[in-house]
GROMACS .gro file of N, CA and C in nm:
model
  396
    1UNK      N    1 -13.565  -8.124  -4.925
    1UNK     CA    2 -13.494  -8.007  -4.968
    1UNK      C    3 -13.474  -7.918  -4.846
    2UNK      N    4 -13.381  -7.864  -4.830
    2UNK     CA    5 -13.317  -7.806  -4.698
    2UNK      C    6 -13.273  -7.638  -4.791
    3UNK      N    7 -13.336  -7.533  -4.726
    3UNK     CA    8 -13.288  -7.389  -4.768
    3UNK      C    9 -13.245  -7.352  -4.590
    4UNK      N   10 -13.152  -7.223  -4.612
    4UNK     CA   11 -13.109  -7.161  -4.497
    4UNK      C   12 -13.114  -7.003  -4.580
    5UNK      N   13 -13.173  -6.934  -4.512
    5UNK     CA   14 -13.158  -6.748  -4.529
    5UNK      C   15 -13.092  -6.699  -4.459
    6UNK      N   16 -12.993  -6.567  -4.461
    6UNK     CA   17 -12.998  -6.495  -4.331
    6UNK      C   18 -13.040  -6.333  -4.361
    7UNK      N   19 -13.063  -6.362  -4.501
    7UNK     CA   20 -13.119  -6.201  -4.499
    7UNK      C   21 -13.261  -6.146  -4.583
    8UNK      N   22 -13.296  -6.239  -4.644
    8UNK     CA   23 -13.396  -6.237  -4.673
    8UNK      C   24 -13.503  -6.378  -4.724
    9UNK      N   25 -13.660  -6.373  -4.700
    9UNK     CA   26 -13.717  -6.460  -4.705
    9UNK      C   27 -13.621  -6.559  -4.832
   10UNK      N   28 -13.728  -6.663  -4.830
   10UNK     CA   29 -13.628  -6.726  -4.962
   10UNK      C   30 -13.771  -6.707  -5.021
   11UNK      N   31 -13.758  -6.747  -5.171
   11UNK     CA   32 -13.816  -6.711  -5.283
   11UNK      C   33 -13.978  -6.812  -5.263
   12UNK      N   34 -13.921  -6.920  -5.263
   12UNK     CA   35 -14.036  -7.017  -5.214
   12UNK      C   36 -14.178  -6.924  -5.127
   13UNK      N   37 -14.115  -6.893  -5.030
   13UNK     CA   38 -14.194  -6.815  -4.975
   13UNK      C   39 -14.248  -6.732  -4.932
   14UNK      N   40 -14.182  -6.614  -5.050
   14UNK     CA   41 -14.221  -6.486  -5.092
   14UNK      C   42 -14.361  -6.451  -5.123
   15UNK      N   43 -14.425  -6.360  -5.061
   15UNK     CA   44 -14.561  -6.313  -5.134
   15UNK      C   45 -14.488  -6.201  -5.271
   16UNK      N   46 -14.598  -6.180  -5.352
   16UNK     CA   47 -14.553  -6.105  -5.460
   16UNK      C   48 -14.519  -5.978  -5.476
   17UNK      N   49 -14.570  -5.898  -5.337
   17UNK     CA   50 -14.505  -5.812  -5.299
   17UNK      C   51 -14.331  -5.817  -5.272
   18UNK      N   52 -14.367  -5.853  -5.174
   18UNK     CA   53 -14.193  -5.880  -5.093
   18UNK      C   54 -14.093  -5.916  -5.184
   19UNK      N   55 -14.114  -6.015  -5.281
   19UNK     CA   56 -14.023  -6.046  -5.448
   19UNK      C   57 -14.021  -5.926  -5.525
   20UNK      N   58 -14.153  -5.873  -5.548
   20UNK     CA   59 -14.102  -5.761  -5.603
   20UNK      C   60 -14.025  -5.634  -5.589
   21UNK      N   61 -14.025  -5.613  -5.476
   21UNK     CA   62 -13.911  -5.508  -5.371
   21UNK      C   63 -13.739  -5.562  -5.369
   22UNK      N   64 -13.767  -5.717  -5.361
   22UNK     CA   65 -13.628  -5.741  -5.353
   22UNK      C   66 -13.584  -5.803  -5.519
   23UNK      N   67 -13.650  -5.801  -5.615
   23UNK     CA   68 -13.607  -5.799  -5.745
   23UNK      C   69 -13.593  -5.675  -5.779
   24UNK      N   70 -13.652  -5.600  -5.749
   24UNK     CA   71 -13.645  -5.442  -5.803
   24UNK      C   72 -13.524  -5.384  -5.727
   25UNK      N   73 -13.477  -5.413  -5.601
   25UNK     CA   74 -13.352  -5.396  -5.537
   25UNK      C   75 -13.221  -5.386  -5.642
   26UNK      N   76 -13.240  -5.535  -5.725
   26UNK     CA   77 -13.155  -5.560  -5.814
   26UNK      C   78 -13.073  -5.446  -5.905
   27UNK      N   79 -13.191  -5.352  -5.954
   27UNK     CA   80 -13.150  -5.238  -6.053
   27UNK      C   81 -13.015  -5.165  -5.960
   28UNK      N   82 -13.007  -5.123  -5.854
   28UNK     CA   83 -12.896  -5.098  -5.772
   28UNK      C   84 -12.765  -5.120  -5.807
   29UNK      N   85 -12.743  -5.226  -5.868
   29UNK     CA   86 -12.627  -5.308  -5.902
   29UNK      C   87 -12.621  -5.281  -6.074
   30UNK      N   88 -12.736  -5.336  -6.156
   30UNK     CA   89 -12.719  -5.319  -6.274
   30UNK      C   90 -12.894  -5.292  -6.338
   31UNK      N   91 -12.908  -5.190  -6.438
   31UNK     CA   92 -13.044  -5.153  -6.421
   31UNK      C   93 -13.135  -5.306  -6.492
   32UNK      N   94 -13.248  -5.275  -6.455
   32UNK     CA   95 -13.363  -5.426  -6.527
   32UNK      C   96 -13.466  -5.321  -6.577
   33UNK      N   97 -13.507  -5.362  -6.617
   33UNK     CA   98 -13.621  -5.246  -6.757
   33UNK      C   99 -13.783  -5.303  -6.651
   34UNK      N  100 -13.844  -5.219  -6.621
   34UNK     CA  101 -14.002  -5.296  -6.568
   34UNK      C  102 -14.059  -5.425  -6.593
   35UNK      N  103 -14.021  -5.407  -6.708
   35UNK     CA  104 -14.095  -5.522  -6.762
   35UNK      C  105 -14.045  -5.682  -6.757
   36UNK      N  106 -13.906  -5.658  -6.735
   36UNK     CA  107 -13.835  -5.770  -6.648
   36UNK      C  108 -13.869  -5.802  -6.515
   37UNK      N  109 -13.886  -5.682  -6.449
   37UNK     CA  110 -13.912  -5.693  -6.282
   37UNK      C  111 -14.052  -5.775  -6.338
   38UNK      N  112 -14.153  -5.742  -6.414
   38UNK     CA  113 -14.251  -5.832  -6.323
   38UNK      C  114 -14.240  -5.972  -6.419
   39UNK      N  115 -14.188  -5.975  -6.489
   39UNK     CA  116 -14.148  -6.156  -6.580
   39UNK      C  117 -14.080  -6.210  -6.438
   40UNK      N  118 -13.985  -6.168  -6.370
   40UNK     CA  119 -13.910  -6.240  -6.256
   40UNK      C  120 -13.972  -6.266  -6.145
   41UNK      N  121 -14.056  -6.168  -6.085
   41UNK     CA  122 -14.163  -6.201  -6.016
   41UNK      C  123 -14.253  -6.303  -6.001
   42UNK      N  124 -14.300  -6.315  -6.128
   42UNK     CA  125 -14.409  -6.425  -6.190
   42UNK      C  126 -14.357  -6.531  -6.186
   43UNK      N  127 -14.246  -6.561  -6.254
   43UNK     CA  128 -14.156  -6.673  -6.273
   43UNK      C  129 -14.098  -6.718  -6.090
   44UNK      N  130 -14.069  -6.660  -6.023
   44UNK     CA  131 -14.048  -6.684  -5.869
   44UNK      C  132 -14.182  -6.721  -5.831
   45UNK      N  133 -14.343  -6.612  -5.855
   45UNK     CA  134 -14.441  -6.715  -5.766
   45UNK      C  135 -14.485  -6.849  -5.833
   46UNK      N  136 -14.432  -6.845  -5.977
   46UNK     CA  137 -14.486  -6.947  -6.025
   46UNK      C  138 -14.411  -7.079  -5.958
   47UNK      N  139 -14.274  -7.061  -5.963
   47UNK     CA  140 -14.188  -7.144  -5.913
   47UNK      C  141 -14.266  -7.225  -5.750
   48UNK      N  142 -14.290  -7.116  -5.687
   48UNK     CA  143 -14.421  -7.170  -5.581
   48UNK      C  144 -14.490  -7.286  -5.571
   49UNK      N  145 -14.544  -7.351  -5.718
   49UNK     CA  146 -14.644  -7.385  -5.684
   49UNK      C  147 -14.572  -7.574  -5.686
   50UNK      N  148 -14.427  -7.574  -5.657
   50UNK     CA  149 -14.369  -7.677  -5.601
   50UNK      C  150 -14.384  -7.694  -5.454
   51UNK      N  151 -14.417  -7.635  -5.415
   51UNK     CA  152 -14.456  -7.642  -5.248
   51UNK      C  153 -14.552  -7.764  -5.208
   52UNK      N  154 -14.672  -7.765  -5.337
   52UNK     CA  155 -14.768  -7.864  -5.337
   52UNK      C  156 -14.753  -7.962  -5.444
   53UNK      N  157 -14.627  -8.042  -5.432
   53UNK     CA  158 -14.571  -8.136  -5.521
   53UNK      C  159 -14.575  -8.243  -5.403
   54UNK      N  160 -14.623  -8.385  -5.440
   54UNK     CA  161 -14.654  -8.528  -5.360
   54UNK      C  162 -14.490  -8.540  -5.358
   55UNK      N  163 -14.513  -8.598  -5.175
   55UNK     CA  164 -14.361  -8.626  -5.164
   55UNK      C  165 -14.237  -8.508  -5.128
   56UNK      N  166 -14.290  -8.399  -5.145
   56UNK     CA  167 -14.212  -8.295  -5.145
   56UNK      C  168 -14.204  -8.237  -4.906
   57UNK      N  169 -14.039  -8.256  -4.907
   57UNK     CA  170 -14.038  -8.209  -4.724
   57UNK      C  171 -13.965  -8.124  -4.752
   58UNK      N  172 -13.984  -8.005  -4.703
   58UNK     CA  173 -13.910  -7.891  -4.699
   58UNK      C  174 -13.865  -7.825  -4.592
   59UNK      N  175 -13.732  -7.769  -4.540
   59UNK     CA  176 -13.631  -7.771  -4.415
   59UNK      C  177 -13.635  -7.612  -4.488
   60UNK      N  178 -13.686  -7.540  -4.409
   60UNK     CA  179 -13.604  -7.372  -4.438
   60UNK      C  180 -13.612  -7.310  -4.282
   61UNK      N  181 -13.469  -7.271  -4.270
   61UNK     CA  182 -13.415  -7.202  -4.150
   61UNK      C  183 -13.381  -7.054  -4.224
   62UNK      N  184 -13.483  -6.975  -4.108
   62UNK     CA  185 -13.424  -6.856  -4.139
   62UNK      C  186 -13.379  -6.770  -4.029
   63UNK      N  187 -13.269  -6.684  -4.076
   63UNK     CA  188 -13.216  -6.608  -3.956
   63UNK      C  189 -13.352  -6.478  -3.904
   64UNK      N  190 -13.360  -6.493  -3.753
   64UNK     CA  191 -13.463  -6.404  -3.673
   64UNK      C  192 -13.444  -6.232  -3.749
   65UNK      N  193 -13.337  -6.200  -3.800
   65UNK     CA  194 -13.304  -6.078  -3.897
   65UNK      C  195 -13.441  -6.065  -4.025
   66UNK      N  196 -13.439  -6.180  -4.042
   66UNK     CA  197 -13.531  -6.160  -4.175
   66UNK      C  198 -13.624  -6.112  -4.179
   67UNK      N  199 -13.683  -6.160  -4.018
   67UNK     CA  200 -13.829  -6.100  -4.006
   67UNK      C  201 -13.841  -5.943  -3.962
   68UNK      N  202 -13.707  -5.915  -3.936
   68UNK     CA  203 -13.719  -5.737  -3.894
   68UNK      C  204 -13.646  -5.679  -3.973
   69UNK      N  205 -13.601  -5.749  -4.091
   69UNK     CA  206 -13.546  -5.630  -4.195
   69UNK      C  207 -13.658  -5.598  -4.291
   70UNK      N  208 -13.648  -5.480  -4.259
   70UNK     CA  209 -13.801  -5.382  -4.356
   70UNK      C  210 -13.742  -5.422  -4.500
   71UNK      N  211 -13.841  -5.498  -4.616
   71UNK     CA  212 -13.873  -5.474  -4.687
   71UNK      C  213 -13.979  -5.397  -4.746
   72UNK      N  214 -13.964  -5.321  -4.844
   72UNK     CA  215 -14.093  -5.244  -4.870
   72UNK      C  216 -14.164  -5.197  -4.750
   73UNK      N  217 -14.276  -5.139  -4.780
   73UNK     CA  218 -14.346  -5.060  -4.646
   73UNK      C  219 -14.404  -5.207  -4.550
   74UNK      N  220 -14.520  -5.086  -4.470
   74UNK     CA  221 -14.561  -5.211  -4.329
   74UNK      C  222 -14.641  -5.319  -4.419
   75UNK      N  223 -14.715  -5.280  -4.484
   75UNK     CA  224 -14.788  -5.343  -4.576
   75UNK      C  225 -14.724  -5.449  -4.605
   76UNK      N  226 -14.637  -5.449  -4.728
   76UNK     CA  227 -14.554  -5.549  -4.785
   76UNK      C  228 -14.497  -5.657  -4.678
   77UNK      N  229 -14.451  -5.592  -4.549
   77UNK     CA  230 -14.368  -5.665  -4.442
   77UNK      C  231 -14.481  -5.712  -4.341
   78UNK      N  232 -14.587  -5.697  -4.340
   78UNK     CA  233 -14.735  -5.751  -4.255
   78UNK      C  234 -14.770  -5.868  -4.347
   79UNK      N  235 -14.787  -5.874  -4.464
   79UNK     CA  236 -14.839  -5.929  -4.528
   79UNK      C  237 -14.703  -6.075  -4.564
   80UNK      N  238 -14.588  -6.042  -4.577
   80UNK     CA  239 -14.517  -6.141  -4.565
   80UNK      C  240 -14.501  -6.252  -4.428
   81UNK      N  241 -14.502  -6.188  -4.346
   81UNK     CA  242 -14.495  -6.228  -4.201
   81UNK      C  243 -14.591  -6.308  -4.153
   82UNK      N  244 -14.699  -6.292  -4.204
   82UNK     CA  245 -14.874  -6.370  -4.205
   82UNK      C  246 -14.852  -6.465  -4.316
   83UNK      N  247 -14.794  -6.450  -4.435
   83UNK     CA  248 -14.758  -6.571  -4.519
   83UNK      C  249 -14.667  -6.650  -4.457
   84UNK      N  250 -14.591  -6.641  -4.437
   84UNK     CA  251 -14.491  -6.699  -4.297
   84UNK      C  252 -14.550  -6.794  -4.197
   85UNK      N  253 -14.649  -6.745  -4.150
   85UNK     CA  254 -14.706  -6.770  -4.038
   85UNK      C  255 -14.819  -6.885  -4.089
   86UNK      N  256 -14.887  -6.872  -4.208
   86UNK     CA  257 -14.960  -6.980  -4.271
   86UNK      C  258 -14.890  -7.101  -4.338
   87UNK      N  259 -14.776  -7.058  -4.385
   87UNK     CA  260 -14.707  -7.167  -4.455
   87UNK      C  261 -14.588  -7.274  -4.294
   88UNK      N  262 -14.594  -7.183  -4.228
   88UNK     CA  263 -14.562  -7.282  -4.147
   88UNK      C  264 -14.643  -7.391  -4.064
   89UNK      N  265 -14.739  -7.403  -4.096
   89UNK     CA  266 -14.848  -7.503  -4.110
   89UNK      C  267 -14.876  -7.626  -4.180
   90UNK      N  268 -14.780  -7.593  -4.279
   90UNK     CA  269 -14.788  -7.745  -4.402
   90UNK      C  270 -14.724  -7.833  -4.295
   91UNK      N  271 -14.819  -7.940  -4.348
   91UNK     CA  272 -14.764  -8.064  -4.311
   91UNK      C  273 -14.579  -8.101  -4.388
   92UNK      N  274 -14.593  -8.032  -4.473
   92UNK     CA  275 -14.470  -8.086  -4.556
   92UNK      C  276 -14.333  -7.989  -4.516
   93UNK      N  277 -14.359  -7.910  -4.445
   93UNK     CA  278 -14.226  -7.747  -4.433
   93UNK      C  279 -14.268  -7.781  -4.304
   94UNK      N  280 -14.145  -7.760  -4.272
   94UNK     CA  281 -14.047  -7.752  -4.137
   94UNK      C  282 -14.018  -7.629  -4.111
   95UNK      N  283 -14.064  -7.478  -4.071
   95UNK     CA  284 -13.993  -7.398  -4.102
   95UNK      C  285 -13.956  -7.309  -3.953
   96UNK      N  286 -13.818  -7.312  -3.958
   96UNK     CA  287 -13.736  -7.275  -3.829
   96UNK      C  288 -13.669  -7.089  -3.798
   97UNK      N  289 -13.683  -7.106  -3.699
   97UNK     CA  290 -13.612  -6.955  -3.670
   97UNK      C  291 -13.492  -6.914  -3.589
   98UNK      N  292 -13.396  -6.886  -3.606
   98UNK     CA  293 -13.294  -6.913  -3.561
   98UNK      C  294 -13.277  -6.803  -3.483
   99UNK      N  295 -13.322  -6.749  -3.344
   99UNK     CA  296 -13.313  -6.665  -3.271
   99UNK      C  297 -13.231  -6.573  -3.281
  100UNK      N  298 -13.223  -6.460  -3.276
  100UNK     CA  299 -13.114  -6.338  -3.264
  100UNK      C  300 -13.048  -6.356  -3.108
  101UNK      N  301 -13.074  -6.416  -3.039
  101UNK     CA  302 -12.991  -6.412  -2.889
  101UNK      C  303 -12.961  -6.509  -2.930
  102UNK      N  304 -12.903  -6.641  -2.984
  102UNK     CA  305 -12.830  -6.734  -3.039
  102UNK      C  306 -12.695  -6.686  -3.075
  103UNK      N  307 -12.604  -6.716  -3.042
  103UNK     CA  308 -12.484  -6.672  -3.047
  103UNK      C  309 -12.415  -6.775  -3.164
  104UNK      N  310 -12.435  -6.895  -3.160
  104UNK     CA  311 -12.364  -6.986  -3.226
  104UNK      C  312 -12.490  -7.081  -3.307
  105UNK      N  313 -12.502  -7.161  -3.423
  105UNK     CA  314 -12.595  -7.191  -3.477
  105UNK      C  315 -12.595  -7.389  -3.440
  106UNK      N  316 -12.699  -7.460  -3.405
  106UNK     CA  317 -12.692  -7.580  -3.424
  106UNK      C  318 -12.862  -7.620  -3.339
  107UNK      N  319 -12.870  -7.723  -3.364
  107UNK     CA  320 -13.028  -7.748  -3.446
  107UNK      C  321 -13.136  -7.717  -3.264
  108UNK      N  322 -13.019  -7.747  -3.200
  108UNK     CA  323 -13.079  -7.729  -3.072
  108UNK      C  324 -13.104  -7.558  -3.028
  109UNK      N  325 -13.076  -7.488  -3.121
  109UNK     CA  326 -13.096  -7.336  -3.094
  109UNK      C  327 -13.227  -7.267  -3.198
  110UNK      N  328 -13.267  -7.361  -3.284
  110UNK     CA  329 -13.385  -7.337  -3.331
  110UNK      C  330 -13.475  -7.362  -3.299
  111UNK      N  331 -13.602  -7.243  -3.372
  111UNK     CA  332 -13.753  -7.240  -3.291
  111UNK      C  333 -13.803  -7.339  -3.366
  112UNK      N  334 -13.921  -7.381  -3.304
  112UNK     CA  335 -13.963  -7.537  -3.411
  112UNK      C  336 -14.057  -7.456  -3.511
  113UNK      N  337 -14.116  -7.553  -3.606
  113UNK     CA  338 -14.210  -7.476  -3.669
  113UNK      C  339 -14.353  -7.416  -3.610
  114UNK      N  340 -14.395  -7.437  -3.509
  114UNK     CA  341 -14.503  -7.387  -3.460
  114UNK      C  342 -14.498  -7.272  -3.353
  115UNK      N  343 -14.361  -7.283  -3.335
  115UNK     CA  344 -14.285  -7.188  -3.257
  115UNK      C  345 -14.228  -7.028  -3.343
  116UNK      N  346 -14.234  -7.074  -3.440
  116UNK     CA  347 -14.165  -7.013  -3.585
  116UNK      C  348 -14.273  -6.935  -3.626
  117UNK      N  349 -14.400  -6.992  -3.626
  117UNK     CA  350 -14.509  -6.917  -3.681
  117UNK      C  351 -14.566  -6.823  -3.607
  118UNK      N  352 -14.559  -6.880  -3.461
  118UNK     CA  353 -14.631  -6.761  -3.322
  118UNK      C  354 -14.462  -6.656  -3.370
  119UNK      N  355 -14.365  -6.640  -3.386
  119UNK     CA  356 -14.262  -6.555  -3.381
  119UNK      C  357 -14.275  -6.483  -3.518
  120UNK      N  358 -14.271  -6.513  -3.614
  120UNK     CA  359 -14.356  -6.450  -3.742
  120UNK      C  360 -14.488  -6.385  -3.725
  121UNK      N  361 -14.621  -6.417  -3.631
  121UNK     CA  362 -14.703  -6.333  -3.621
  121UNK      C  363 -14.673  -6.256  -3.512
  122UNK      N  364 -14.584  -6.258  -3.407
  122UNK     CA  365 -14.534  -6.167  -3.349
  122UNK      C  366 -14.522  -6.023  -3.396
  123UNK      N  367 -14.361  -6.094  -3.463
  123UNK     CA  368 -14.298  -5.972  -3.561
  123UNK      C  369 -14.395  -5.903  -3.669
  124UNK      N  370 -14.507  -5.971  -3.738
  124UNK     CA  371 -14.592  -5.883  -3.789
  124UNK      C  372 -14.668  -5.756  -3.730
  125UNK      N  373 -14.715  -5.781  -3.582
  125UNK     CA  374 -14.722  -5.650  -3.523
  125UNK      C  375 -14.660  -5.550  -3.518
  126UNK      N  376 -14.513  -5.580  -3.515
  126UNK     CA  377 -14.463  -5.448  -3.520
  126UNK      C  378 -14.470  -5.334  -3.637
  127UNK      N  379 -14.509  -5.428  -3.778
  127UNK     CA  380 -14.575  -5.399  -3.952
  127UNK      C  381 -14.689  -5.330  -3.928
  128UNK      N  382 -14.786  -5.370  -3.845
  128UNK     CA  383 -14.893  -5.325  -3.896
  128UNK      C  384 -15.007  -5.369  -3.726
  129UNK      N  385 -15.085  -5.272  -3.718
  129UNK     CA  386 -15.178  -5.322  -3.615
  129UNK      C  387 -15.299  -5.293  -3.651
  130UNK      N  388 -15.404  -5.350  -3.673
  130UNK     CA  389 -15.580  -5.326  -3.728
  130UNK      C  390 -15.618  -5.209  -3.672
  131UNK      N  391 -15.565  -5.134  -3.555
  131UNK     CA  392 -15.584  -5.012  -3.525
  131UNK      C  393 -15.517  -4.875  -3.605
  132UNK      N  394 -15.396  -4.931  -3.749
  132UNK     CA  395 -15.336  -4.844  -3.734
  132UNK      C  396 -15.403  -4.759  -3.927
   0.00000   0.00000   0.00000
């Protein structure tokens, strides 16, 4: 299975924070009652737990934007960025970063996955520092 983002995590690998900021976004457009926001939520981390399905390779490229567009506070955006950074570890996810100094997109301009994860805990510093 192959996903591409360019503006926000994909759902797969949303913590329940970060889903909930960008489901609750939704009301913007047309309102959702609370109690929807967190049924959709649930239903997205539940959707998750395909990640650890036998057989399952997963390709997600995301644009270097994703990781510096503030969702929710530092919190929410520290805590995604470190999920990021752990899930690019599966043996089974591939997960790529498609540089912001990249001008044009093709496979030779992406960060690998281990490359992907030091750039995700990067960008988490700028969220949050144990000093702060």
């Amino acid at each position: 299975m192959s996903i591409w983002h360019v503006d926000v995590v994909t759902g797969l690998l949303q913590t329940e924070d970060y889903a909930r900021h960008i489901i609750s976004s939704y009301s913007r457009v047309e309102p959702i009652a609370p109690a929807l926001i967190g049924r959709l939520v649930r239903v997205r981390t539940r959707r998750q737990q395909v990640l650890n399905r036998d057989g399952l390779q997963l390709s997600v490229v995301l644009d270097e934007s994703v990781l510096k567009r503030r969702i929710g506070d530092d919190t929410v955006m520290y805590a995604q960025l470190q999920r990021l950074a752990r899930e690019a570890e599966r043996p089974n996810l591939n997960l790529q970063i498609l540089p912001l100094t990249r001008s044009t997109w093709s496979s030779g301009n992406l960060l690998s996955s281990s490359a992907s994860a030091t750039t995700a805990r990067r960008c988490s510093r700028t969220w949050w520092s144990p000093s702060s």
